[in-house]
PDB file of C-alpha atoms in Angstrom:
ATOM      1  CA  MET A   6      68.278  87.564 104.187  1.00 68.00           C
ATOM      2  CA  GLU A   7      66.013  90.404 103.158  1.00 74.00           C
ATOM      3  CA  LEU A   8      66.359  92.288  99.885  1.00 81.00           C
ATOM      4  CA  LEU A   9      67.291  95.899 100.641  1.00 84.00           C
ATOM      5  CA  PRO A  10      65.807  98.908  98.783  1.00 86.00           C
ATOM      6  CA  PRO A  11      68.282 100.481  96.308  1.00 89.00           C
ATOM      7  CA  ASP A  12      68.580 103.722  98.318  1.00 92.00           C
ATOM      8  CA  VAL A  13      69.424 101.853 101.541  1.00 92.00           C
ATOM      9  CA  LEU A  14      71.931  99.679  99.682  1.00 94.00           C
ATOM     10  CA  ALA A  15      73.629 102.721  98.149  1.00 95.00           C
ATOM     11  CA  PHE A  16      73.703 104.401 101.562  1.00 95.00           C
ATOM     12  CA  LEU A  17      75.404 101.390 103.181  1.00 95.00           C
ATOM     13  CA  ILE A  18      77.939 101.057 100.363  1.00 96.00           C
ATOM     14  CA  ALA A  19      78.905 104.743 100.447  1.00 96.00           C
ATOM     15  CA  PHE A  20      79.297 104.964 104.211  1.00 94.00           C
ATOM     16  CA  GLY A  21      81.012 101.580 104.391  1.00 95.00           C
ATOM     17  CA  PHE A  22      83.637 102.632 101.849  1.00 97.00           C
ATOM     18  CA  CYS A  23      84.379 105.929 103.618  1.00 94.00           C
ATOM     19  CA  ALA A  24      84.551 104.286 107.052  1.00 92.00           C
ATOM     20  CA  ALA A  25      86.940 101.541 105.930  1.00 94.00           C
ATOM     21  CA  PHE A  26      89.163 103.938 103.958  1.00 95.00           C
ATOM     22  CA  ILE A  27      89.951 105.864 107.138  1.00 92.00           C
ATOM     23  CA  ASP A  28      89.811 102.905 109.510  1.00 89.00           C
ATOM     24  CA  SER A  29      92.356 100.914 107.503  1.00 90.00           C
ATOM     25  CA  VAL A  30      95.017 103.498 108.336  1.00 89.00           C
ATOM     26  CA  VAL A  31      94.318 105.105 111.715  1.00 88.00           C
ATOM     27  CA  GLY A  32      91.086 103.582 113.021  1.00 83.00           C
ATOM     28  CA  GLY A  33      87.965 105.547 113.882  1.00 83.00           C
ATOM     29  CA  GLY A  34      85.873 104.182 111.022  1.00 87.00           C
ATOM     30  CA  GLY A  35      83.153 103.216 113.472  1.00 84.00           C
ATOM     31  CA  LEU A  36      82.382 106.911 113.870  1.00 83.00           C
ATOM     32  CA  ILE A  37      81.066 106.743 110.309  1.00 89.00           C
ATOM     33  CA  SER A  38      79.662 103.226 109.932  1.00 91.00           C
ATOM     34  CA  LEU A  39      77.904 102.843 113.302  1.00 87.00           C
ATOM     35  CA  PRO A  40      75.843 106.068 113.028  1.00 88.00           C
ATOM     36  CA  ALA A  41      74.948 105.035 109.460  1.00 92.00           C
ATOM     37  CA  LEU A  42      73.457 101.769 110.747  1.00 93.00           C
ATOM     38  CA  LEU A  43      71.586 103.629 113.485  1.00 89.00           C
ATOM     39  CA  TRP A  44      70.225 106.171 110.984  1.00 90.00           C
ATOM     40  CA  ILE A  45      68.597 103.441 108.899  1.00 90.00           C
ATOM     41  CA  GLY A  46      66.742 102.143 111.937  1.00 88.00           C
ATOM     42  CA  LEU A  47      68.727  99.300 113.520  1.00 90.00           C
ATOM     43  CA  PRO A  48      68.434  99.185 117.338  1.00 88.00           C
ATOM     44  CA  PRO A  49      71.730 100.009 119.141  1.00 82.00           C
ATOM     45  CA  HIS A  50      72.676  96.471 120.226  1.00 80.00           C
ATOM     46  CA  LEU A  51      72.006  95.106 116.727  1.00 89.00           C
ATOM     47  CA  ALA A  52      73.806  98.047 115.099  1.00 88.00           C
ATOM     48  CA  LEU A  53      76.928  97.321 117.192  1.00 84.00           C
ATOM     49  CA  GLY A  54      77.001  93.674 116.111  1.00 87.00           C
ATOM     50  CA  THR A  55      76.184  94.448 112.476  1.00 93.00           C
ATOM     51  CA  ASN A  56      78.918  97.080 112.410  1.00 91.00           C
ATOM     52  CA  LYS A  57      81.405  94.498 113.695  1.00 89.00           C
ATOM     53  CA  GLY A  58      80.211  91.984 111.096  1.00 93.00           C
ATOM     54  CA  ALA A  59      80.878  94.475 108.303  1.00 95.00           C
ATOM     55  CA  ALA A  60      84.075  95.935 109.777  1.00 92.00           C
ATOM     56  CA  VAL A  61      85.821  92.578 110.009  1.00 92.00           C
ATOM     57  CA  MET A  62      85.638  92.288 106.214  1.00 94.00           C
ATOM     58  CA  GLY A  63      87.424  95.607 105.780  1.00 93.00           C
ATOM     59  CA  ALA A  64      89.893  94.623 108.500  1.00 91.00           C
ATOM     60  CA  VAL A  65      90.859  91.523 106.499  1.00 93.00           C
ATOM     61  CA  ALA A  66      91.571  93.644 103.414  1.00 94.00           C
ATOM     62  CA  SER A  67      93.757  96.191 105.221  1.00 93.00           C
ATOM     63  CA  PHE A  68      95.534  93.460 107.198  1.00 92.00           C
ATOM     64  CA  VAL A  69      96.420  91.476 104.056  1.00 94.00           C
ATOM     65  CA  THR A  70      97.527  94.622 102.216  1.00 95.00           C
ATOM     66  CA  PHE A  71      99.882  95.716 104.998  1.00 94.00           C
ATOM     67  CA  VAL A  72     101.267  92.180 105.456  1.00 94.00           C
ATOM     68  CA  ARG A  73     102.076  91.968 101.737  1.00 94.00           C
ATOM     69  CA  SER A  74     103.811  95.338 101.933  1.00 93.00           C
ATOM     70  CA  GLY A  75     106.274  93.959 104.491  1.00 93.00           C
ATOM     71  CA  ARG A  76     105.341  96.635 107.034  1.00 92.00           C
ATOM     72  CA  VAL A  77     103.954  94.188 109.609  1.00 94.00           C
ATOM     73  CA  ASN A  78     106.393  92.678 112.126  1.00 94.00           C
ATOM     74  CA  GLY A  79     105.341  89.055 111.789  1.00 94.00           C
ATOM     75  CA  TRP A  80     107.436  87.829 114.737  1.00 94.00           C
ATOM     76  CA  LEU A  81     105.867  90.332 117.126  1.00 94.00           C
ATOM     77  CA  ILE A  82     102.293  90.120 115.812  1.00 95.00           C
ATOM     78  CA  ARG A  83     102.271  86.308 116.023  1.00 94.00           C
ATOM     79  CA  ARG A  84     102.879  86.668 119.752  1.00 95.00           C
ATOM     80  CA  LEU A  85     100.458  89.536 120.384  1.00 96.00           C
ATOM     81  CA  PHE A  86      97.626  88.442 118.064  1.00 95.00           C
ATOM     82  CA  PRO A  87      96.210  85.707 120.383  1.00 95.00           C
ATOM     83  CA  LEU A  88      96.275  88.080 123.365  1.00 95.00           C
ATOM     84  CA  SER A  89      94.334  90.750 121.493  1.00 95.00           C
ATOM     85  CA  LEU A  90      91.843  88.142 120.327  1.00 93.00           C
ATOM     86  CA  LEU A  91      91.340  86.751 123.849  1.00 94.00           C
ATOM     87  CA  GLY A  92      90.963  90.230 125.316  1.00 94.00           C
ATOM     88  CA  SER A  93      88.261  91.112 122.798  1.00 91.00           C
ATOM     89  CA  VAL A  94      86.251  87.945 123.539  1.00 89.00           C
ATOM     90  CA  ILE A  95      86.273  88.747 127.248  1.00 92.00           C
ATOM     91  CA  GLY A  96      85.390  92.380 126.527  1.00 88.00           C
ATOM     92  CA  VAL A  97      82.328  91.469 124.454  1.00 81.00           C
ATOM     93  CA  LEU A  98      81.126  89.064 127.152  1.00 83.00           C
ATOM     94  CA  VAL A  99      81.635  91.606 129.945  1.00 86.00           C
ATOM     95  CA  VAL A 100      79.831  94.410 128.079  1.00 77.00           C
ATOM     96  CA  GLN A 101      76.680  92.270 128.104  1.00 73.00           C
ATOM     97  CA  GLN A 102      76.661  92.716 131.892  1.00 80.00           C
ATOM     98  CA  VAL A 103      78.153  96.185 132.430  1.00 75.00           C
ATOM     99  CA  SER A 104      77.477  99.512 130.705  1.00 74.00           C
ATOM    100  CA  PRO A 105      80.507 100.700 128.673  1.00 69.00           C
ATOM    101  CA  ASP A 106      79.677 104.314 129.569  1.00 73.00           C
ATOM    102  CA  ILE A 107      81.783 103.964 132.722  1.00 77.00           C
ATOM    103  CA  LEU A 108      84.880 104.175 130.496  1.00 72.00           C
ATOM    104  CA  ARG A 109      83.901 107.275 128.544  1.00 74.00           C
ATOM    105  CA  PRO A 110      85.487 109.965 130.811  1.00 85.00           C
ATOM    106  CA  LEU A 111      88.766 108.019 131.090  1.00 80.00           C
ATOM    107  CA  VAL A 112      88.906 107.382 127.345  1.00 79.00           C
ATOM    108  CA  THR A 113      88.382 111.082 126.616  1.00 84.00           C
ATOM    109  CA  VAL A 114      91.297 112.043 128.877  1.00 86.00           C
ATOM    110  CA  LEU A 115      93.588 109.406 127.359  1.00 84.00           C
ATOM    111  CA  LEU A 116      92.737 110.488 123.814  1.00 86.00           C
ATOM    112  CA  ILE A 117      93.571 114.091 124.712  1.00 90.00           C
ATOM    113  CA  VAL A 118      96.952 112.951 126.080  1.00 88.00           C
ATOM    114  CA  VAL A 119      97.622 110.995 122.870  1.00 87.00           C
ATOM    115  CA  LEU A 120      96.671 114.004 120.727  1.00 86.00           C
ATOM    116  CA  VAL A 121      98.744 116.556 122.659  1.00 89.00           C
ATOM    117  CA  TYR A 122     101.797 114.285 122.706  1.00 84.00           C
ATOM    118  CA  SER A 123     101.525 113.633 118.957  1.00 84.00           C
ATOM    119  CA  VAL A 124     101.112 117.315 118.081  1.00 85.00           C
ATOM    120  CA  LEU A 125     103.963 118.569 120.284  1.00 85.00           C
ATOM    121  CA  LYS A 126     106.484 115.961 119.104  1.00 79.00           C
ATOM    122  CA  LYS A 127     106.577 117.140 115.504  1.00 76.00           C
ATOM    123  CA  ASP A 128     109.379 114.794 114.371  1.00 76.00           C
ATOM    124  CA  TRP A 129     107.966 111.801 116.241  1.00 71.00           C
ATOM    125  CA  GLY A 130     107.171 108.866 114.000  1.00 75.00           C
ATOM    126  CA  ARG A 131     108.914 110.207 110.900  1.00 80.00           C
ATOM    127  CA  GLU A 132     111.586 107.510 110.982  1.00 83.00           C
ATOM    128  CA  ASN A 133     111.588 103.914 112.148  1.00 81.00           C
ATOM    129  CA  HIS A 134     113.747 103.503 115.268  1.00 80.00           C
ATOM    130  CA  PHE A 135     112.470 100.078 116.266  1.00 85.00           C
ATOM    131  CA  THR A 136     115.425  97.750 116.936  1.00 82.00           C
ATOM    132  CA  GLY A 137     113.763  94.915 118.826  1.00 84.00           C
ATOM    133  CA  LEU A 138     112.237  94.205 122.230  1.00 84.00           C
ATOM    134  CA  THR A 139     113.658  93.253 125.584  1.00 87.00           C
ATOM    135  CA  THR A 140     111.827  90.531 127.509  1.00 91.00           C
ATOM    136  CA  ARG A 141     110.321  93.207 129.749  1.00 89.00           C
ATOM    137  CA  MET A 142     109.031  95.222 126.789  1.00 89.00           C
ATOM    138  CA  LEU A 143     107.643  92.080 125.150  1.00 93.00           C
ATOM    139  CA  VAL A 144     105.666  91.266 128.297  1.00 94.00           C
ATOM    140  CA  LEU A 145     104.450  94.861 128.500  1.00 93.00           C
ATOM    141  CA  SER A 146     103.443  94.728 124.829  1.00 94.00           C
ATOM    142  CA  GLY A 147     101.457  91.581 125.580  1.00 95.00           C
ATOM    143  CA  VAL A 148      99.614  93.364 128.375  1.00 95.00           C
ATOM    144  CA  VAL A 149      98.869  96.282 126.043  1.00 93.00           C
ATOM    145  CA  ALA A 150      97.601  93.939 123.299  1.00 95.00           C
ATOM    146  CA  PHE A 151      95.276  92.152 125.730  1.00 96.00           C
ATOM    147  CA  THR A 152      94.081  95.416 127.290  1.00 94.00           C
ATOM    148  CA  PHE A 153      93.202  97.110 123.998  1.00 93.00           C
ATOM    149  CA  GLY A 154      91.664  93.889 122.711  1.00 93.00           C
ATOM    150  CA  PHE A 155      89.429  93.886 125.780  1.00 92.00           C
ATOM    151  CA  TYR A 156      88.696  97.584 125.287  1.00 89.00           C
ATOM    152  CA  ASP A 157      87.729  97.039 121.644  1.00 87.00           C
ATOM    153  CA  GLY A 158      85.287  94.305 122.587  1.00 83.00           C
ATOM    154  CA  PHE A 159      83.939  96.208 125.587  1.00 82.00           C
ATOM    155  CA  PHE A 160      83.676  99.753 124.227  1.00 77.00           C
ATOM    156  CA  GLY A 161      85.676 100.351 121.031  1.00 78.00           C
ATOM    157  CA  PRO A 162      86.015 104.058 120.131  1.00 73.00           C
ATOM    158  CA  GLY A 163      89.669 105.034 119.762  1.00 77.00           C
ATOM    159  CA  THR A 164      91.102 101.512 119.643  1.00 86.00           C
ATOM    160  CA  GLY A 165      92.952 102.203 116.405  1.00 84.00           C
ATOM    161  CA  SER A 166      94.409 105.443 117.791  1.00 85.00           C
ATOM    162  CA  PHE A 167      95.549 103.788 121.007  1.00 89.00           C
ATOM    163  CA  LEU A 168      97.171 100.862 119.196  1.00 92.00           C
ATOM    164  CA  LEU A 169      98.924 103.138 116.714  1.00 91.00           C
ATOM    165  CA  PHE A 170     100.209 105.265 119.604  1.00 91.00           C
ATOM    166  CA  ALA A 171     101.489 102.133 121.383  1.00 92.00           C
ATOM    167  CA  PHE A 172     103.514 101.062 118.344  1.00 94.00           C
ATOM    168  CA  LEU A 173     104.890 104.577 117.969  1.00 92.00           C
ATOM    169  CA  MET A 174     106.127 104.282 121.557  1.00 90.00           C
ATOM    170  CA  LEU A 175     108.033 101.145 120.531  1.00 91.00           C
ATOM    171  CA  GLY A 176     109.922 103.190 117.941  1.00 91.00           C
ATOM    172  CA  TYR A 177     107.996 102.583 114.720  1.00 92.00           C
ATOM    173  CA  ASP A 178     107.329 105.352 112.233  1.00 92.00           C
ATOM    174  CA  PHE A 179     103.693 106.300 111.617  1.00 91.00           C
ATOM    175  CA  LEU A 180     103.303 103.956 108.659  1.00 92.00           C
ATOM    176  CA  GLY A 181     104.838 100.972 110.442  1.00 92.00           C
ATOM    177  CA  ALA A 182     102.788 101.709 113.541  1.00 92.00           C
ATOM    178  CA  ALA A 183      99.612 101.891 111.445  1.00 92.00           C
ATOM    179  CA  ALA A 184     100.358  98.549 109.766  1.00 93.00           C
ATOM    180  CA  ASN A 185     100.987  96.707 113.042  1.00 94.00           C
ATOM    181  CA  ALA A 186      98.048  98.402 114.749  1.00 93.00           C
ATOM    182  CA  ARG A 187      95.724  97.176 112.003  1.00 92.00           C
ATOM    183  CA  ALA A 188      97.021  93.628 112.507  1.00 91.00           C
ATOM    184  CA  LEU A 189      96.068  93.657 116.197  1.00 91.00           C
ATOM    185  CA  ASN A 190      92.784  95.420 115.490  1.00 89.00           C
ATOM    186  CA  PHE A 191      92.032  92.623 113.026  1.00 91.00           C
ATOM    187  CA  ALA A 192      92.375  90.128 115.887  1.00 90.00           C
ATOM    188  CA  SER A 193      89.947  91.980 118.138  1.00 88.00           C
ATOM    189  CA  ASN A 194      87.500  92.337 115.244  1.00 88.00           C
ATOM    190  CA  ILE A 195      87.530  88.583 114.583  1.00 91.00           C
ATOM    191  CA  ALA A 196      86.808  87.827 118.230  1.00 86.00           C
ATOM    192  CA  GLY A 197      84.131  90.489 118.462  1.00 84.00           C
ATOM    193  CA  VAL A 198      82.237  89.404 115.362  1.00 89.00           C
ATOM    194  CA  THR A 199      82.346  85.752 116.453  1.00 91.00           C
ATOM    195  CA  VAL A 200      80.759  86.490 119.825  1.00 86.00           C
ATOM    196  CA  PHE A 201      78.175  88.877 118.324  1.00 86.00           C
ATOM    197  CA  ALA A 202      77.260  86.210 115.745  1.00 92.00           C
ATOM    198  CA  VAL A 203      76.831  83.545 118.430  1.00 90.00           C
ATOM    199  CA  LEU A 204      74.577  85.936 120.357  1.00 86.00           C
ATOM    200  CA  GLY A 205      72.507  86.553 117.212  1.00 91.00           C
ATOM    201  CA  LEU A 206      73.283  90.277 117.168  1.00 88.00           C
ATOM    202  CA  ILE A 207      74.298  90.676 113.506  1.00 94.00           C
ATOM    203  CA  ASN A 208      71.869  91.578 110.711  1.00 95.00           C
ATOM    204  CA  TRP A 209      73.682  90.026 107.759  1.00 95.00           C
ATOM    205  CA  SER A 210      71.367  91.670 105.218  1.00 94.00           C
ATOM    206  CA  TYR A 211      73.002  94.973 106.183  1.00 96.00           C
ATOM    207  CA  ALA A 212      76.433  93.682 107.215  1.00 96.00           C
ATOM    208  CA  ILE A 213      77.309  91.895 103.962  1.00 96.00           C
ATOM    209  CA  PRO A 214      76.795  94.776 101.457  1.00 96.00           C
ATOM    210  CA  MET A 215      78.412  97.260 103.840  1.00 97.00           C
ATOM    211  CA  GLY A 216      81.251  94.809 104.459  1.00 96.00           C
ATOM    212  CA  LEU A 217      81.900  94.268 100.760  1.00 97.00           C
ATOM    213  CA  SER A 218      82.214  98.011 100.240  1.00 97.00           C
ATOM    214  CA  MET A 219      84.520  98.097 103.266  1.00 97.00           C
ATOM    215  CA  ILE A 220      86.835  95.612 101.579  1.00 97.00           C
ATOM    216  CA  VAL A 221      87.251  98.047  98.685  1.00 97.00           C
ATOM    217  CA  GLY A 222      87.565 101.052 101.011  1.00 96.00           C
ATOM    218  CA  ALA A 223      90.157  99.341 103.194  1.00 95.00           C
ATOM    219  CA  TRP A 224      92.199  98.253 100.184  1.00 96.00           C
ATOM    220  CA  CYS A 225      92.180 101.799  98.794  1.00 96.00           C
ATOM    221  CA  GLY A 226      92.991 103.349 102.181  1.00 94.00           C
ATOM    222  CA  ALA A 227      95.898 100.998 102.900  1.00 94.00           C
ATOM    223  CA  HIS A 228      97.384 101.486  99.420  1.00 94.00           C
ATOM    224  CA  MET A 229      97.026 105.252  99.756  1.00 94.00           C
ATOM    225  CA  ALA A 230      98.920 105.133 103.068  1.00 93.00           C
ATOM    226  CA  LEU A 231     101.674 102.970 101.578  1.00 93.00           C
ATOM    227  CA  LYS A 232     101.966 105.312  98.598  1.00 92.00           C
ATOM    228  CA  LYS A 233     101.887 108.600 100.519  1.00 90.00           C
ATOM    229  CA  GLY A 234     103.893 107.407 103.536  1.00 87.00           C
ATOM    230  CA  THR A 235     104.277 108.861 107.012  1.00 82.00           C
ATOM    231  CA  GLY A 236     103.503 112.401 105.870  1.00 85.00           C
ATOM    232  CA  TYR A 237      99.971 111.233 105.044  1.00 88.00           C
ATOM    233  CA  VAL A 238      99.349 109.015 108.093  1.00 90.00           C
ATOM    234  CA  ARG A 239     100.401 111.514 110.783  1.00 89.00           C
ATOM    235  CA  PRO A 240      97.924 114.321 109.949  1.00 91.00           C
ATOM    236  CA  LEU A 241      95.143 111.773 109.384  1.00 89.00           C
ATOM    237  CA  PHE A 242      95.902 110.252 112.789  1.00 89.00           C
ATOM    238  CA  ILE A 243      95.795 113.675 114.466  1.00 90.00           C
ATOM    239  CA  ALA A 244      92.563 114.601 112.659  1.00 90.00           C
ATOM    240  CA  MET A 245      90.746 111.374 113.577  1.00 88.00           C
ATOM    241  CA  THR A 246      91.916 111.529 117.191  1.00 88.00           C
ATOM    242  CA  THR A 247      90.539 115.077 117.402  1.00 90.00           C
ATOM    243  CA  VAL A 248      87.194 113.915 115.990  1.00 89.00           C
ATOM    244  CA  LEU A 249      87.113 111.032 118.479  1.00 87.00           C
ATOM    245  CA  ILE A 250      87.707 113.423 121.369  1.00 88.00           C
ATOM    246  CA  GLY A 251      84.911 115.683 120.149  1.00 89.00           C
ATOM    247  CA  LYS A 252      82.539 112.721 119.877  1.00 84.00           C
ATOM    248  CA  GLN A 253      83.341 111.534 123.405  1.00 81.00           C
ATOM    249  CA  ILE A 254      82.874 115.037 124.859  1.00 89.00           C
ATOM    250  CA  VAL A 255      79.507 115.431 123.108  1.00 87.00           C
ATOM    251  CA  ASP A 256      78.384 112.068 124.483  1.00 81.00           C
ATOM    252  CA  LEU A 257      79.496 113.062 127.980  1.00 82.00           C
ATOM    253  CA  LEU A 258      77.458 116.271 127.829  1.00 83.00           C
ATOM    254  CA  LYS A 259      74.241 114.543 126.742  1.00 73.00           C
TER     255      LYS A 259
END
């Protein structure tokens, strides 16, 4: 591992903290951390892997925090976790062969649908109406977990928003949806970082200091969400989804 200059180290710590603070609640932290790694000179394929290597550390912190809070449905997540993990492994392997840009137009449209639906249904997600799952809904949830796991490994942007939206559709409030979404996102992060590491696409000299700051950022972000409640998560979710849409549109116009 190389010794980083103090200014680069400070840069990674600052951006890592900010990215994980937001990502721990509603996702979208990659919009902050990935550009930061590109700005300091890492090539795109190495930046993607290094970002995953750092992000998984923050994902552990937010996952543990939400589990301890009792907001994660352990019964459901134990069944969906392996599917999300498997989907992510396949996604990372497939993206080595196919450009992820083919998904960008579809993702932009879906994010717009998620945003419009969330804005128009003002009372949606304020209270927890989840009462359990039928067999049909459990199977459908499994398909969703695998699909978004694959998407996270293959492309990534918006995974947190999509997962949070999916749990809202099951009847959770915004805070409960955020907690369970982070649990599944943790699974896809584990799978992604494992495959990137095997392929030698993680620069640990950058990933470790950024990841350590992400642990702190994720812990702070998750505790802030638990303290402030649904009234804090909903506007943050809407704001980050809007930013994601803007980013995808800009990329489409390039």
